[in-house]
Short mmCIF file of C-alpha atoms in Angstrom, two decimals:
data_model
loop_
_atom_site.label_atom_id
_atom_site.label_comp_id
_atom_site.label_asym_id
_atom_site.label_seq_id
_atom_site.Cartn_x
_atom_site.Cartn_y
_atom_site.Cartn_z
CA MET W 245 5.54 -6.40 -25.98
CA ALA W 246 3.91 -9.37 -24.27
CA ARG W 247 4.06 -9.25 -20.49
CA LEU W 248 5.64 -11.78 -18.13
CA ARG W 249 4.44 -11.79 -14.53
CA ILE W 250 6.61 -12.40 -11.60
CA PHE W 251 5.29 -13.39 -8.27
CA GLU W 252 7.15 -13.42 -4.95
CA GLU W 253 5.83 -15.30 -1.97
CA LEU W 254 4.69 -13.22 1.01
CA PRO W 255 6.55 -13.93 4.24
CA ARG W 256 4.37 -15.64 6.72
CA ALA W 257 4.53 -16.55 10.36
CA ASP W 258 3.58 -20.21 9.54
CA ARG W 259 6.61 -20.76 7.16
CA LEU W 260 8.83 -23.58 8.30
CA PRO W 261 12.06 -22.45 9.95
CA ARG W 262 14.03 -24.59 7.55
CA SER W 263 12.70 -22.57 4.56
CA TYR W 264 15.76 -21.41 2.60
CA SER W 265 14.41 -18.46 0.71
CA LYS W 266 11.30 -16.89 -0.81
CA ALA W 267 9.60 -18.65 -3.62
CA MET W 268 9.23 -16.76 -6.85
CA LYS W 269 7.03 -17.72 -9.86
CA ALA W 270 6.95 -16.39 -13.44
CA VAL W 271 3.79 -16.74 -15.47
CA GLY W 272 3.54 -16.24 -19.19
CA VAL W 273 1.43 -17.19 -22.23
CA VAL W 274 3.28 -19.00 -25.05
CA ASP W 275 1.89 -19.48 -28.59
CA ALA W 276 2.52 -23.29 -28.80
CA THR W 277 0.97 -26.57 -27.74
CA SER W 278 1.47 -27.83 -24.23
CA ALA W 279 2.99 -31.06 -25.60
CA ALA W 280 5.52 -29.04 -27.60
CA ILE W 281 6.50 -26.98 -24.59
CA PHE W 282 6.75 -30.03 -22.40
CA GLU W 283 9.12 -31.69 -24.72
CA LEU W 284 11.29 -28.57 -24.78
CA ILE W 285 11.41 -28.31 -21.05
CA MET W 286 12.23 -31.99 -20.73
CA SER W 287 15.23 -31.75 -23.00
CA MET W 288 18.68 -31.39 -21.33
CA ASP W 289 21.06 -31.36 -24.47
CA GLY W 290 23.25 -28.56 -25.61
CA THR W 291 20.58 -26.54 -27.22
CA ARG W 292 18.74 -25.83 -23.93
CA PHE W 293 20.82 -22.64 -23.44
CA GLU W 294 18.95 -21.15 -26.39
CA TRP W 295 15.93 -20.52 -24.22
CA ASP W 296 17.26 -21.12 -20.67
CA CYS W 297 20.03 -18.64 -19.94
CA SER W 298 20.68 -20.14 -16.57
CA PHE W 299 21.67 -23.57 -18.12
CA GLN W 300 25.30 -24.45 -18.60
CA TYR W 301 25.36 -28.17 -18.59
CA GLY W 302 23.07 -31.15 -17.60
CA ASN W 303 23.25 -34.87 -17.41
CA LEU W 304 21.25 -37.83 -16.20
CA VAL W 305 22.33 -39.48 -12.85
CA GLU W 306 19.66 -42.15 -12.57
CA GLU W 307 16.38 -42.86 -14.30
CA VAL W 308 14.16 -44.27 -11.61
CA ASP W 309 11.07 -44.91 -13.86
CA GLY W 310 9.35 -43.41 -16.93
CA HIS W 311 8.25 -40.31 -14.84
CA THR W 312 11.10 -39.93 -12.51
CA ALA W 313 14.74 -39.19 -12.88
CA VAL W 314 17.66 -37.91 -10.77
CA LEU W 315 19.57 -35.13 -12.75
CA TYR W 316 22.79 -33.08 -12.33
CA GLN W 317 22.92 -29.47 -13.70
CA ARG W 318 25.48 -26.77 -13.73
CA LEU W 319 24.12 -23.27 -13.51
CA GLN W 320 25.12 -20.22 -15.58
CA LEU W 321 24.31 -17.32 -13.33
CA GLU W 322 26.69 -14.57 -14.74
CA TRP W 323 26.98 -12.54 -11.49
CA CYS W 324 30.42 -11.45 -10.40
CA SER W 325 31.75 -14.74 -12.02
CA ARG W 326 35.36 -13.75 -11.29
CA ILE W 327 34.97 -13.81 -7.46
CA VAL W 328 31.83 -16.01 -7.06
CA TRP W 329 32.19 -19.72 -7.39
CA PRO W 330 29.72 -21.34 -9.98
CA ARG W 331 26.79 -23.33 -8.60
CA ASP W 332 25.45 -26.80 -9.41
CA LEU W 333 22.42 -28.91 -8.56
CA CYS W 334 21.53 -32.51 -8.06
CA TYR W 335 17.78 -32.97 -7.97
CA VAL W 336 15.01 -35.37 -8.76
CA ARG W 337 12.51 -34.46 -11.62
CA TYR W 338 9.07 -35.91 -11.77
CA TRP W 339 6.52 -35.23 -14.47
CA ARG W 340 2.87 -36.19 -15.15
CA HIS W 341 0.29 -35.44 -17.74
CA ASN W 342 -3.07 -34.59 -16.50
CA ASP W 343 -6.41 -35.41 -18.08
CA ASP W 344 -7.11 -31.88 -18.88
CA GLY W 345 -4.13 -31.82 -21.26
CA SER W 346 -1.77 -29.92 -18.78
CA TYR W 347 1.70 -31.13 -17.74
CA VAL W 348 3.43 -30.81 -14.42
CA VAL W 349 7.13 -31.04 -13.99
CA LEU W 350 8.46 -30.89 -10.44
CA PHE W 351 12.04 -30.49 -9.13
CA GLN W 352 13.39 -31.00 -5.66
CA SER W 353 17.07 -31.33 -4.50
CA ARG W 354 18.40 -34.74 -3.14
CA GLU W 355 21.62 -36.38 -2.53
CA HIS W 356 22.71 -39.24 -4.68
CA PRO W 357 25.81 -41.49 -4.22
CA ASN W 358 26.78 -41.03 -7.85
CA CYS W 359 26.52 -37.30 -7.77
CA GLY W 360 28.70 -35.92 -5.00
CA PRO W 361 30.11 -32.42 -4.64
CA GLN W 362 32.16 -31.39 -7.64
CA PRO W 363 35.53 -29.52 -7.35
CA GLY W 364 35.15 -25.89 -8.12
CA PHE W 365 31.30 -25.81 -7.56
CA VAL W 366 29.14 -24.92 -4.65
CA ARG W 367 26.14 -27.32 -4.39
CA ALA W 368 22.99 -25.31 -4.34
CA HIS W 369 19.81 -26.65 -2.84
CA MET W 370 16.41 -26.36 -4.51
CA GLU W 371 13.70 -26.76 -1.99
CA SER W 372 10.97 -26.78 -4.55
CA GLY W 373 10.40 -25.78 -8.18
CA GLY W 374 9.07 -26.82 -11.55
CA PHE W 375 6.85 -25.95 -14.38
CA LYS W 376 3.06 -26.24 -14.83
CA ILE W 377 2.05 -26.20 -18.46
CA SER W 378 -1.67 -25.53 -19.07
CA PRO W 379 -3.42 -25.41 -22.49
CA LEU W 380 -5.58 -22.37 -23.11
CA LYS W 381 -8.32 -21.81 -25.67
CA PRO W 382 -6.87 -21.17 -29.13
CA ARG W 383 -6.79 -17.59 -30.51
CA ASN W 384 -7.10 -17.27 -34.29
CA THR W 385 -6.73 -21.00 -34.57
CA ARG W 386 -3.25 -20.74 -32.95
CA PRO W 387 -2.60 -22.96 -30.01
CA ARG W 388 -1.87 -21.06 -26.71
CA THR W 389 -0.46 -22.26 -23.39
CA GLN W 390 0.08 -20.82 -20.08
CA VAL W 391 3.60 -21.64 -18.57
CA GLN W 392 4.19 -21.28 -14.84
CA HIS W 393 7.75 -21.65 -13.54
CA LEU W 394 8.37 -21.71 -9.86
CA MET W 395 11.64 -21.83 -8.00
CA GLN W 396 12.74 -21.75 -4.40
CA ILE W 397 16.32 -22.29 -4.03
CA ASP W 398 19.31 -21.69 -1.63
CA LEU W 399 22.38 -20.84 -3.54
CA ARG W 400 24.48 -21.36 -0.47
CA GLY W 401 28.08 -20.06 0.15
CA TRP W 402 29.25 -17.12 2.23
CA PHE W 403 28.45 -14.71 -0.67
CA VAL W 404 24.68 -15.23 -0.36
CA GLY W 405 24.74 -13.89 3.24
CA TYR W 406 26.81 -10.75 2.45
CA PHE W 407 24.95 -9.87 -0.80
CA PRO W 408 21.20 -10.68 -0.60
CA SER W 409 20.72 -9.20 -4.19
CA PHE W 410 22.74 -12.17 -5.44
CA GLN W 411 19.91 -14.59 -4.53
CA GLN W 412 17.25 -12.43 -6.16
CA HIS W 413 19.20 -11.70 -9.30
CA CYS W 414 19.88 -15.35 -9.81
CA LEU W 415 16.19 -16.29 -9.27
CA LEU W 416 14.98 -13.74 -11.78
CA HIS W 417 17.73 -15.05 -14.12
CA MET W 418 16.38 -18.63 -13.92
CA LEU W 419 12.72 -17.59 -14.18
CA SER W 420 13.47 -15.71 -17.34
CA SER W 421 13.38 -19.07 -19.06
CA VAL W 422 9.52 -18.51 -19.56
CA ALA W 423 10.30 -15.54 -21.72
CA GLY W 424 13.01 -17.63 -23.41
CA ILE W 425 10.43 -20.34 -24.25
CA ARG W 426 7.97 -17.73 -25.75
CA GLU W 427 10.68 -16.06 -27.71
CA LEU W 428 11.95 -19.46 -29.11
CA PHE W 429 8.38 -20.51 -30.29
CA SER W 430 7.67 -17.03 -31.76
CA GLN W 431 10.59 -17.61 -34.18
CA THR W 432 9.57 -21.05 -35.56
CA ASP W 433 6.63 -23.38 -35.57
CA GLU W 434 8.87 -26.47 -35.25
CA ILE W 435 10.99 -27.15 -32.26
CA HIS W 436 12.93 -30.43 -32.43
CA THR W 437 14.04 -31.67 -29.00
CA ALA W 438 15.80 -34.72 -27.74
CA PRO W 439 13.58 -36.38 -25.09
CA ARG W 440 16.33 -38.31 -23.63
CA ILE W 441 19.59 -37.25 -22.05
CA PRO W 442 22.88 -39.27 -21.68
CA ILE W 443 23.61 -41.37 -18.64
CA MET W 444 26.11 -39.89 -16.25
CA VAL W 445 28.86 -42.40 -15.81
CA SER W 446 31.64 -40.52 -14.10
CA MET W 447 29.95 -38.57 -11.32
CA THR W 448 31.16 -40.83 -8.37
CA SER W 449 33.45 -38.43 -6.43
CA ASP W 450 36.11 -39.18 -3.93
CA SER W 451 35.20 -35.87 -2.27
CA VAL W 452 32.06 -37.56 -0.97
CA SER W 453 32.56 -39.38 2.33
CA SER W 454 30.94 -42.82 2.67
CA GLU W 455 28.69 -41.31 5.32
CA LYS W 456 27.39 -38.70 2.91
CA GLU W 457 26.94 -41.22 0.18
CA GLN W 458 24.65 -43.29 2.33
CA LYS W 459 22.56 -40.30 3.62
CA THR W 460 19.18 -39.88 1.96
CA GLN W 461 16.82 -36.99 2.12
CA GLU W 462 13.82 -38.05 4.14
CA ILE W 463 10.60 -36.45 3.19
CA SER W 464 8.17 -38.53 5.24
CA ILE W 465 7.36 -39.24 8.82
CA GLN W 466 7.89 -42.92 7.78
CA PRO W 467 11.44 -43.87 7.75
CA GLY W 468 12.62 -45.12 4.37
CA VAL W 469 10.12 -43.14 2.28
CA SER W 470 12.07 -41.23 -0.41
CA LEU W 471 11.01 -38.87 -3.25
CA ASP W 472 11.50 -41.98 -5.57
CA GLN W 473 8.56 -43.54 -3.74
CA VAL W 474 6.46 -40.42 -3.90
CA PHE W 475 6.52 -40.50 -7.69
CA THR W 476 6.56 -44.19 -8.55
CA ASP W 477 3.30 -44.24 -10.47
CA ASN W 478 3.83 -44.68 -14.18
CA THR W 479 0.57 -43.37 -15.19
CA HIS W 480 -1.02 -40.72 -13.00
CA PRO W 481 -0.19 -38.96 -9.68
CA LEU W 482 -1.36 -40.28 -6.38
CA ILE W 483 -4.97 -41.45 -6.93
CA LEU W 484 -7.01 -40.44 -9.87
CA ASP W 485 -10.70 -40.99 -10.74
CA GLU W 486 -10.63 -43.19 -13.91
CA ASP W 487 -13.44 -41.19 -15.17
CA SER W 488 -11.69 -38.06 -14.44
CA ASP W 489 -13.83 -34.94 -15.12
CA GLU W 490 -11.53 -32.12 -14.80
CA GLU W 491 -12.71 -28.68 -15.97
CA GLU W 492 -12.14 -28.13 -19.63
CA ASP W 493 -11.91 -24.38 -19.28
CA ASN W 494 -8.40 -23.42 -18.28
CA HIS W 495 -7.92 -19.96 -16.65
CA ILE W 496 -4.85 -17.84 -16.60
CA LEU W 497 -4.49 -18.18 -12.82
CA ASP W 498 -5.83 -20.89 -10.48
CA ALA W 499 -7.38 -19.18 -7.56
CA GLU W 500 -5.73 -21.66 -5.11
CA GLU W 501 -2.27 -20.69 -6.32
CA GLU W 502 -2.75 -16.88 -5.64
CA VAL W 503 -0.65 -17.01 -2.43
CA CYS W 504 1.84 -14.60 -3.68
CA VAL W 505 2.34 -10.91 -3.91
CA LEU W 506 4.02 -8.89 -6.77
CA PHE W 507 6.04 -5.94 -6.21
CA VAL W 508 7.41 -3.42 -8.84
CA PRO W 509 7.94 -3.45 -12.60
CA ILE W 510 11.54 -4.11 -13.64
CA TYR W 511 13.22 -4.72 -16.99
CA MET W 512 15.59 -7.72 -17.56
CA TYR W 513 17.22 -9.16 -20.73
CA GLY W 514 15.01 -6.87 -22.81
CA THR W 515 11.83 -8.32 -21.26
CA ARG W 516 9.42 -6.29 -19.20
CA PHE W 517 8.55 -8.06 -15.97
CA LEU W 518 5.14 -6.85 -14.68
CA LEU W 519 4.58 -7.24 -11.02
CA PRO W 520 1.09 -6.20 -9.66
CA CYS W 521 -0.28 -7.11 -6.38
CA PHE W 522 -2.77 -9.97 -5.91
CA PRO W 523 -3.66 -10.40 -2.26
CA LYS W 524 -5.97 -13.43 -1.54
CA ASN W 525 -8.26 -14.00 1.44
CA ILE W 526 -10.03 -17.28 1.91
CA GLU W 527 -13.25 -16.93 3.87
CA ASP W 528 -15.49 -19.86 4.94
CA MET W 529 -19.04 -19.54 4.57
CA ASP W 530 -21.84 -20.98 6.60
CA VAL W 531 -22.82 -24.25 5.29
CA GLU W 532 -26.52 -25.47 5.09
CA THR W 533 -27.21 -29.00 6.00
CA SER W 534 -30.03 -31.04 4.88
CA ASP W 535 -31.45 -31.64 8.41
CA SER W 536 -30.55 -30.13 11.84
CA PHE W 537 -30.07 -31.33 15.37
CA ASP W 538 -28.12 -30.50 18.56
CA THR W 539 -24.34 -30.83 17.91
CA SER W 540 -23.25 -29.62 21.29
CA CYS W 541 -23.10 -33.12 22.66
CA PHE W 542 -20.48 -34.26 20.21
CA SER W 543 -16.73 -33.73 20.58
CA GLY W 544 -13.48 -34.91 19.22
CA ASN W 545 -9.83 -34.29 20.41
CA LEU W 546 -9.03 -32.01 17.46
CA ARG W 547 -10.78 -28.68 18.30
CA ARG W 548 -13.04 -26.77 16.04
CA ASP W 549 -12.15 -23.12 15.48
CA ASP W 550 -13.67 -21.01 12.80
CA ASP W 551 -11.04 -18.22 13.06
CA GLU W 552 -9.19 -18.28 9.75
CA ASN W 553 -5.84 -17.62 11.56
CA SER W 554 -6.20 -20.41 14.09
CA ARG W 555 -3.79 -23.38 14.12
CA ASP W 556 -4.09 -27.06 14.99
CA CYS W 557 -7.82 -27.14 14.41
CA TRP W 558 -10.54 -28.02 11.97
CA ARG W 559 -13.29 -25.96 10.50
CA LEU W 560 -16.14 -26.09 7.83
CA SER W 561 -15.17 -25.71 4.28
CA ASP W 562 -17.74 -24.11 2.05
CA GLY W 563 -19.34 -26.60 -0.20
CA ASN W 564 -19.31 -24.10 -3.14
CA ASN W 565 -15.47 -24.35 -3.14
CA PHE W 566 -15.93 -27.80 -4.82
CA LYS W 567 -17.44 -28.55 -8.15
CA VAL W 568 -19.54 -31.72 -8.71
CA ARG W 569 -21.29 -33.40 -11.69
CA SER W 570 -24.35 -31.40 -12.79
CA GLU W 571 -27.74 -32.64 -13.72
CA ASN W 572 -26.60 -32.44 -17.38
CA PHE W 573 -23.18 -33.90 -16.78
CA PHE W 574 -23.59 -36.90 -19.19
CA LYS W 575 -24.74 -34.64 -21.91
CA ASP W 576 -22.33 -31.69 -21.69
CA LYS W 577 -19.73 -32.64 -18.90
CA SER W 578 -20.89 -29.52 -16.95
CA LYS W 579 -20.14 -29.18 -13.19
CA ILE W 580 -21.62 -26.99 -10.60
CA PRO W 581 -20.74 -25.71 -7.09
CA ALA W 582 -21.59 -28.46 -4.64
CA GLY W 583 -23.70 -26.30 -2.38
CA LYS W 584 -25.10 -27.74 0.80
CA TYR W 585 -23.99 -31.13 2.35
CA VAL W 586 -25.93 -34.23 2.69
CA MET W 587 -24.56 -34.81 6.29
CA GLU W 588 -23.18 -32.58 9.04
CA ILE W 589 -19.57 -32.95 10.38
CA VAL W 590 -19.74 -33.05 14.17
CA ALA W 591 -16.30 -33.97 15.36
CA VAL W 592 -12.68 -34.81 14.28
CA ASP W 593 -10.41 -37.17 16.09
CA TRP W 594 -6.56 -36.99 15.67
CA LEU W 595 -5.21 -40.27 17.00
CA LYS W 596 -1.91 -42.25 17.29
CA ASN W 597 -1.05 -45.83 18.25
CA ALA W 598 1.77 -48.31 17.95
CA THR W 599 -0.33 -50.25 15.43
CA ARG W 600 -2.84 -49.39 12.80
CA MET W 601 -6.19 -48.28 14.12
CA ASP W 602 -9.16 -50.04 12.63
CA ASN W 603 -12.83 -49.66 13.53
CA VAL W 604 -12.20 -46.58 15.71
CA ALA W 605 -16.06 -45.95 15.85
CA ARG W 606 -16.35 -48.79 18.35
CA ARG W 607 -14.66 -46.64 21.04
CA SER W 608 -16.93 -45.84 23.96
CA GLY W 609 -17.79 -42.02 24.04
CA CYS W 610 -16.63 -41.27 20.53
CA ALA W 611 -19.02 -39.15 18.22
CA ALA W 612 -20.33 -42.24 16.44
CA GLN W 613 -21.46 -44.09 19.57
CA VAL W 614 -22.95 -40.82 20.97
CA ALA W 615 -24.98 -40.40 17.75
CA SER W 616 -26.04 -44.00 17.87
CA GLU W 617 -27.42 -43.45 21.49
CA LYS W 618 -29.52 -40.61 20.18
CA GLY W 619 -30.77 -42.55 17.24
CA LEU W 620 -28.75 -40.72 14.56
CA PHE W 621 -26.74 -42.34 11.74
CA SER W 622 -22.98 -41.75 11.41
CA PHE W 623 -20.66 -41.87 8.33
CA VAL W 624 -17.14 -42.19 9.76
CA ILE W 625 -14.05 -41.72 7.51
CA ASN W 626 -10.78 -42.98 9.12
CA LEU W 627 -7.60 -41.89 7.19
CA GLN W 628 -4.91 -44.14 8.40
CA ILE W 629 -1.34 -42.79 8.07
CA PRO W 630 1.39 -45.40 8.53
CA GLY W 631 4.78 -44.97 10.13
CA SER W 632 6.86 -45.88 13.22
CA THR W 633 3.87 -44.35 14.96
CA HIS W 634 0.54 -44.91 13.19
CA TYR W 635 -1.73 -41.96 12.90
CA SER W 636 -5.50 -41.75 12.15
CA LEU W 637 -7.52 -38.63 11.09
CA VAL W 638 -11.06 -39.52 11.76
CA PHE W 639 -14.06 -37.48 10.48
CA TYR W 640 -17.64 -37.99 11.81
CA TYR W 641 -20.45 -37.07 9.69
CA VAL W 642 -23.94 -37.36 11.19
CA LYS W 643 -27.57 -37.37 9.74
CA LYS W 644 -30.99 -37.96 11.39
CA GLN W 645 -31.77 -41.01 9.07
CA LEU W 646 -30.74 -42.26 5.70
CA GLU W 647 -33.41 -41.60 2.93
CA PRO W 648 -34.63 -45.00 1.54
CA GLY W 649 -33.52 -45.57 -1.93
CA SER W 650 -31.07 -42.66 -1.97
CA LEU W 651 -27.65 -43.14 -3.38
CA LEU W 652 -26.06 -42.64 0.12
CA GLN W 653 -28.43 -45.41 1.51
CA ARG W 654 -27.43 -47.74 -1.36
CA PHE W 655 -23.79 -47.06 -0.67
CA VAL W 656 -24.09 -47.70 3.07
CA ASP W 657 -25.94 -50.98 2.55
CA GLY W 658 -24.08 -52.06 -0.58
CA ASP W 659 -21.25 -54.48 -1.02
CA ASP W 660 -17.54 -53.56 -1.05
CA GLU W 661 -17.27 -53.79 -4.82
CA PHE W 662 -20.01 -51.08 -5.21
CA ARG W 663 -18.46 -48.95 -2.46
CA ASN W 664 -14.97 -49.06 -3.97
CA SER W 665 -16.17 -48.02 -7.29
CA ARG W 666 -18.08 -44.95 -5.87
CA PHE W 667 -16.34 -43.49 -2.83
CA LYS W 668 -14.74 -40.26 -4.09
CA LEU W 669 -12.40 -37.73 -2.54
CA ILE W 670 -11.77 -34.22 -3.75
CA PRO W 671 -8.59 -32.80 -2.14
CA SER W 672 -7.17 -29.24 -2.20
CA VAL W 673 -4.25 -27.73 -0.36
CA THR W 674 -5.32 -24.11 0.11
CA LYS W 675 -2.11 -23.12 1.95
CA GLY W 676 1.23 -24.76 1.41
CA SER W 677 4.20 -24.79 -0.76
CA TRP W 678 3.82 -25.05 -4.49
CA ILE W 679 5.42 -28.41 -4.78
CA VAL W 680 3.02 -29.91 -2.21
CA ARG W 681 0.04 -28.38 -3.90
CA GLN W 682 1.13 -29.64 -7.30
CA SER W 683 1.87 -33.16 -5.95
CA VAL W 684 -1.55 -33.42 -4.20
CA GLY W 685 -3.47 -31.66 -6.84
CA SER W 686 -7.27 -31.22 -6.84
CA THR W 687 -8.30 -33.99 -9.17
CA PRO W 688 -11.24 -36.15 -7.89
CA CYS W 689 -10.18 -39.64 -7.06
CA LEU W 690 -11.78 -42.83 -6.20
CA LEU W 691 -10.25 -43.91 -2.99
CA GLY W 692 -11.46 -47.49 -3.16
CA LYS W 693 -9.53 -48.05 -6.53
CA ALA W 694 -6.33 -46.42 -5.37
CA VAL W 695 -5.78 -47.86 -1.77
CA ASP W 696 -7.28 -50.47 0.38
CA CYS W 697 -10.63 -49.48 2.04
CA THR W 698 -12.24 -51.45 4.63
CA TYR W 699 -15.91 -51.00 5.35
CA VAL W 700 -17.33 -51.62 8.94
CA ARG W 701 -21.11 -51.58 8.95
CA GLY W 702 -22.43 -51.01 12.47
CA GLU W 703 -26.09 -50.80 13.56
CA LYS W 704 -26.04 -46.98 13.31
CA TYR W 705 -22.88 -46.17 11.43
CA LEU W 706 -20.67 -46.97 8.49
CA GLU W 707 -16.89 -46.64 8.96
CA ILE W 708 -14.50 -46.59 6.04
CA ASP W 709 -10.88 -47.32 7.16
CA VAL W 710 -8.66 -45.89 4.33
CA ASP W 711 -5.21 -47.59 4.48
CA ILE W 712 -2.87 -44.93 2.91
CA GLY W 713 0.08 -47.27 3.40
CA SER W 714 -1.31 -49.84 0.95
CA SER W 715 -0.11 -47.68 -2.04
CA ALA W 716 3.47 -46.70 -2.25
CA VAL W 717 2.55 -43.71 -4.31
CA ALA W 718 -0.17 -42.50 -2.01
CA ASN W 719 2.03 -43.17 1.07
CA GLY W 720 4.87 -41.16 -0.60
CA VAL W 721 2.78 -38.24 -1.33
CA LEU W 722 1.21 -38.22 2.00
CA GLY W 723 4.70 -38.43 3.42
CA LEU W 724 5.60 -35.33 1.58
CA VAL W 725 2.51 -33.67 2.92
CA PHE W 726 3.10 -34.85 6.60
CA GLY W 727 6.70 -33.61 6.44
CA VAL W 728 5.46 -29.98 6.22
CA LEU W 729 2.03 -30.67 7.98
CA THR W 730 2.15 -27.66 10.30
CA SER W 731 2.49 -25.18 7.40
CA LEU W 732 -0.45 -26.61 5.46
CA VAL W 733 -4.21 -25.98 5.24
CA VAL W 734 -5.95 -28.83 3.57
CA ASP W 735 -9.60 -29.23 2.28
CA MET W 736 -11.15 -32.52 1.63
CA ALA W 737 -14.61 -33.20 0.31
CA PHE W 738 -16.21 -36.65 0.21
CA LEU W 739 -19.12 -37.85 -2.05
CA ILE W 740 -20.46 -40.89 -3.68
CA GLN W 741 -19.86 -40.71 -7.43
CA ALA W 742 -22.87 -40.67 -9.69
CA VAL W 743 -22.78 -42.92 -12.82
CA SER W 744 -26.26 -42.57 -14.18
CA PRO W 745 -28.46 -39.67 -14.91
CA ASP W 746 -30.95 -40.51 -12.13
CA GLU W 747 -28.20 -40.07 -9.62
CA LEU W 748 -27.40 -36.47 -10.71
CA PRO W 749 -26.70 -33.88 -9.51
CA GLU W 750 -23.92 -35.10 -7.28
CA ARG W 751 -24.04 -34.18 -3.61
CA LEU W 752 -21.19 -33.87 -1.07
CA ILE W 753 -21.49 -36.03 2.04
CA GLY W 754 -19.41 -33.34 3.69
CA ALA W 755 -16.22 -31.37 3.48
CA VAL W 756 -13.71 -30.28 6.14
CA ARG W 757 -10.69 -28.04 6.41
CA ILE W 758 -7.62 -29.00 8.54
CA ALA W 759 -5.46 -26.10 9.51
CA HIS W 760 -1.79 -26.47 10.54
CA ALA W 761 -2.22 -29.76 12.42
CA GLU W 762 0.56 -30.75 14.82
CA LEU W 763 1.69 -34.27 15.17
CA SER W 764 2.23 -33.65 18.79
CA SER W 765 -1.37 -32.91 19.31
CA ALA W 766 -2.50 -36.48 18.33
CA VAL W 767 -3.86 -38.56 21.33
CA VAL W 768 -3.36 -42.21 21.99
CA ALA W 769 -6.44 -44.20 20.92
CA ASP W 770 -7.75 -46.44 23.59
CA LEU W 771 -8.87 -49.43 21.48
CA GLY W 772 -8.08 -51.98 24.20
CA ASP W 773 -5.20 -53.49 22.10
CA ASN W 774 -1.97 -52.42 23.53
CA PRO W 775 -1.90 -48.64 22.78
CA LEU W 776 1.19 -46.66 22.38
CA GLU W 777 2.65 -45.53 25.62
CA GLU W 778 2.91 -41.67 26.15
#
C-alpha cells in the first residue's frame, strides 16, 4: 500500500505566544497531473466529500479577484458528535500557479461581515493551511504529482481544553484528504470538477454585533493592510522574475520545509500513516570573498552574531545555498551553487523614522561613509518598509574597487532602465510558518520591475532605495512577514541578472541572513529631517 507521511511541527521557544496549535502536514504522491489535482481541490460542490472526509458544506462569501476568495465551510469531524458542537470556518483562500508547473493554495481565517457566527456551530480559527501541488517526473509515462497538505487550526470551545486528543484526531481527519485524492484518481483517469462555487447570499447574521462586523484581521504593521491586499496580484505572487528560471527537477521534499518531526506509525481509515523523523540543522559556512580588507572599522546598529541560536541579529548566509545561472544556462537552463560573493557585507542598519528614509548612505559615520574615507567602494541596499512608523533595513556591501568592464561596474554606472531590468533578489524564509514561506517563496525576482527603486550614485557608493510600499502586493506580503517577524529567519541574496553568454556564470553581490529581528531594536535615523521622537 502506498504510504502517506504525516509531519508534526516541533515545539520551539521562538514560536509566537499567540500560536494556537501545532502544525501538521501530510505528504503523498498522486498519479495525476498537477492541474487536475488543483481543479479538484478548488471545487467546493457536493462531490467534495468523495475525497475530503472532513467536508460537509461549503459556499462562497466574496470573490475578491481571480486568485482570492473568502469562503465559508462546515466541518464533518465525526468525534463524539452527540455531545460536541460542530465546527465551521470563514477563511480567505488564495492560489497561484508557479512557473515550474506547481500550484500553491493557501488558507487563513478571517472575519467577514457577511459570514458571522452561525447558530449551533463553533467558529474554528485556521491560523495557516493549504496545499502545495508539485509535478514530479512521470513514471511509465503516467503523470505523478506530490501533494502537501498543511493545517494549523484551533477548533476552539471548552471541549478542546479538556480533551487534547480531540484536536489531534480532527487534524489527522482533515489531512487524510491527501489519501482521499490519491484514492479517487486511482479509480478513474477523468475527474470532472466544478471550478466555481455559488455565491453566499444569506450569511448576514443578527448574532454578529456591529462592532464585530467592522472588525478586520490585521496582518501587517501598517494599519489597513488586509489579507486581500496580500494576494491582489492576478498573475503571480509578490515579485517574480519575468524570465523565471525555477529548477525543473522537483524533489519529494524541499529542504527548506523540513522543519518538522514525525512521530509513530498509525493506521486511520484503512490508510497507513508513516511517521519517520527528519531533524534538520542549518549551518552557515565561511564565505570566501573576492578580495579582503580590514572590516573591524565598520559597524551597524543591528549586531552580527554567527551563533545559529542567536536572535535579533544578522549573519552570513552560505552562497552555495543559492543557485544561479551557469555558464551553459542559455543552452540547457542549468544552474549551479553561487559560491563566493563579489562583495563583502560589513554592516547592517535597522532604522526607523516618521517618514520614509531615502539616501541613508549620506549619514556621517555610516559604513558607506567609512568605506569612502578608506578609498573603498560600497553597494548599499535600503529596503524601505512603510507604516505609521517607517522602517529601513540597510545592507552595506564593500569592495576595494570595481573591475572595469565587469557586469557590476556596468550596473553601477548604468542608467536606471538598465538597473531596473537587472537587479535581482533571491529570497528564502528558512525558519517561519508554512504560510509565510509559501507566500514569500524562493523564486528569483527583479526588484526594479516589481517595486519602485531609486538609485543614488555617490562618489564611492551606489545606494538602491527599494520602496516596498509602491506595490500593494509586495507591501501586503511584507506586512504578513512583519506581523511574525520575531519568529522568522530570512535569507536574502542579491545579484545582477545575466542576459547574455558573456555575462555567465552569474555571481552574487552578496547574501545575508536576518534572524528573529525585533521591531523595538530599530533606532531612529538621524537624517537631519525631523526624525521620529523616541
